[in-house]
C-alpha cells in the first residue's frame, strides 16, 4: 500500500472548504473544475470542483463537489485525524480549524499521553488533532 488519504465530498462548496483547509493547515492547494475536464460538461457544474487537494509534508486531504442528483449526508462515520509534530503546531491547526466550528473536546493532555482535541468544522467535517 502506498498511502491512505481522506476524500471529502461537498454539496457545491468544495472550493470554499479546500481554501479554508489550505489557510488553516498550509501546504499546497490544487483544484480542477468540472469545466476544465475534456468533453461535454453540464453547464451548471462548470465551476464546481471535480477534484482538489491540500498536500503538506506527504499528508493529503482530497475533496470534490458531488455529482448532480447525489445527496450529501454528513454523518459521524468519518473523521479526519491529524497527527501533529508539536504542541504548538497542534494549537495552531486547532485554532485555525475552529473558526465557525463546534468544539467537541478542547485540546488537553490525555491519560494515554497525547495532547488531543476534537471539533466539527463549519462544513460538518469531524476532526481529531493530536501530538504524542
mmCIF file with all atom_site columns, C-alpha atoms in Angstrom, residues 5 8 10 17 22 25 27 30 39 48-49 53 65 81 83 87-88 98 105 110-111 120 124-125:
data_model
loop_
_atom_site.group_PDB
_atom_site.id
_atom_site.type_symbol
_atom_site.label_atom_id
_atom_site.label_alt_id
_atom_site.label_comp_id
_atom_site.label_asym_id
_atom_site.label_entity_id
_atom_site.label_seq_id
_atom_site.pdbx_PDB_ins_code
_atom_site.Cartn_x
_atom_site.Cartn_y
_atom_site.Cartn_z
_atom_site.occupancy
_atom_site.B_iso_or_equiv
_atom_site.pdbx_formal_charge
_atom_site.auth_seq_id
_atom_site.auth_comp_id
_atom_site.auth_asym_id
_atom_site.auth_atom_id
_atom_site.pdbx_PDB_model_num
ATOM 1  C CA . UNK A 1 5   ? -5.989  9.694  2.316   1.00 0.00 ? 5   UNK A CA 1
ATOM 2  C CA . UNK A 1 8   ? -14.343 14.516 1.297   1.00 0.00 ? 8   UNK A CA 1
ATOM 3  C CA . UNK A 1 10  ? -19.212 18.605 -0.619  1.00 0.00 ? 10  UNK A CA 1
ATOM 4  C CA . UNK A 1 17  ? -13.836 24.227 2.095   1.00 0.00 ? 17  UNK A CA 1
ATOM 5  C CA . UNK A 1 22  ? -5.395  25.313 2.994   1.00 0.00 ? 22  UNK A CA 1
ATOM 6  C CA . UNK A 1 25  ? -3.124  23.902 7.559   1.00 0.00 ? 25  UNK A CA 1
ATOM 7  C CA . UNK A 1 27  ? 0.778   23.334 2.197   1.00 0.00 ? 27  UNK A CA 1
ATOM 8  C CA . UNK A 1 30  ? -4.738  22.429 -6.214  1.00 0.00 ? 30  UNK A CA 1
ATOM 9  C CA . UNK A 1 39  ? -15.545 16.528 -23.233 1.00 0.00 ? 39  UNK A CA 1
ATOM 10 C CA . UNK A 1 48  ? -17.741 23.149 -9.283  1.00 0.00 ? 48  UNK A CA 1
ATOM 11 C CA . UNK A 1 49  ? -14.682 21.207 -8.120  1.00 0.00 ? 49  UNK A CA 1
ATOM 12 C CA . UNK A 1 53  ? -6.379  18.526 -2.665  1.00 0.00 ? 53  UNK A CA 1
ATOM 13 C CA . UNK A 1 65  ? -18.236 18.533 -5.132  1.00 0.00 ? 65  UNK A CA 1
ATOM 14 C CA . UNK A 1 81  ? -7.307  12.520 12.229  1.00 0.00 ? 81  UNK A CA 1
ATOM 15 C CA . UNK A 1 83  ? -1.102  13.797 13.783  1.00 0.00 ? 83  UNK A CA 1
ATOM 16 C CA . UNK A 1 87  ? 2.126   21.079 20.747  1.00 0.00 ? 87  UNK A CA 1
ATOM 17 C CA . UNK A 1 88  ? 2.474   24.487 19.093  1.00 0.00 ? 88  UNK A CA 1
ATOM 18 C CA . UNK A 1 98  ? -12.071 26.186 14.991  1.00 0.00 ? 98  UNK A CA 1
ATOM 19 C CA . UNK A 1 105 ? -13.275 18.223 23.046  1.00 0.00 ? 105 UNK A CA 1
ATOM 20 C CA . UNK A 1 110 ? -4.931  12.915 27.890  1.00 0.00 ? 110 UNK A CA 1
ATOM 21 C CA . UNK A 1 111 ? -4.469  9.824  30.013  1.00 0.00 ? 111 UNK A CA 1
ATOM 22 C CA . UNK A 1 120 ? -16.630 19.573 13.910  1.00 0.00 ? 120 UNK A CA 1
ATOM 23 C CA . UNK A 1 124 ? -19.697 19.472 9.110   1.00 0.00 ? 124 UNK A CA 1
ATOM 24 C CA . UNK A 1 125 ? -16.376 17.597 8.906   1.00 0.00 ? 125 UNK A CA 1
#
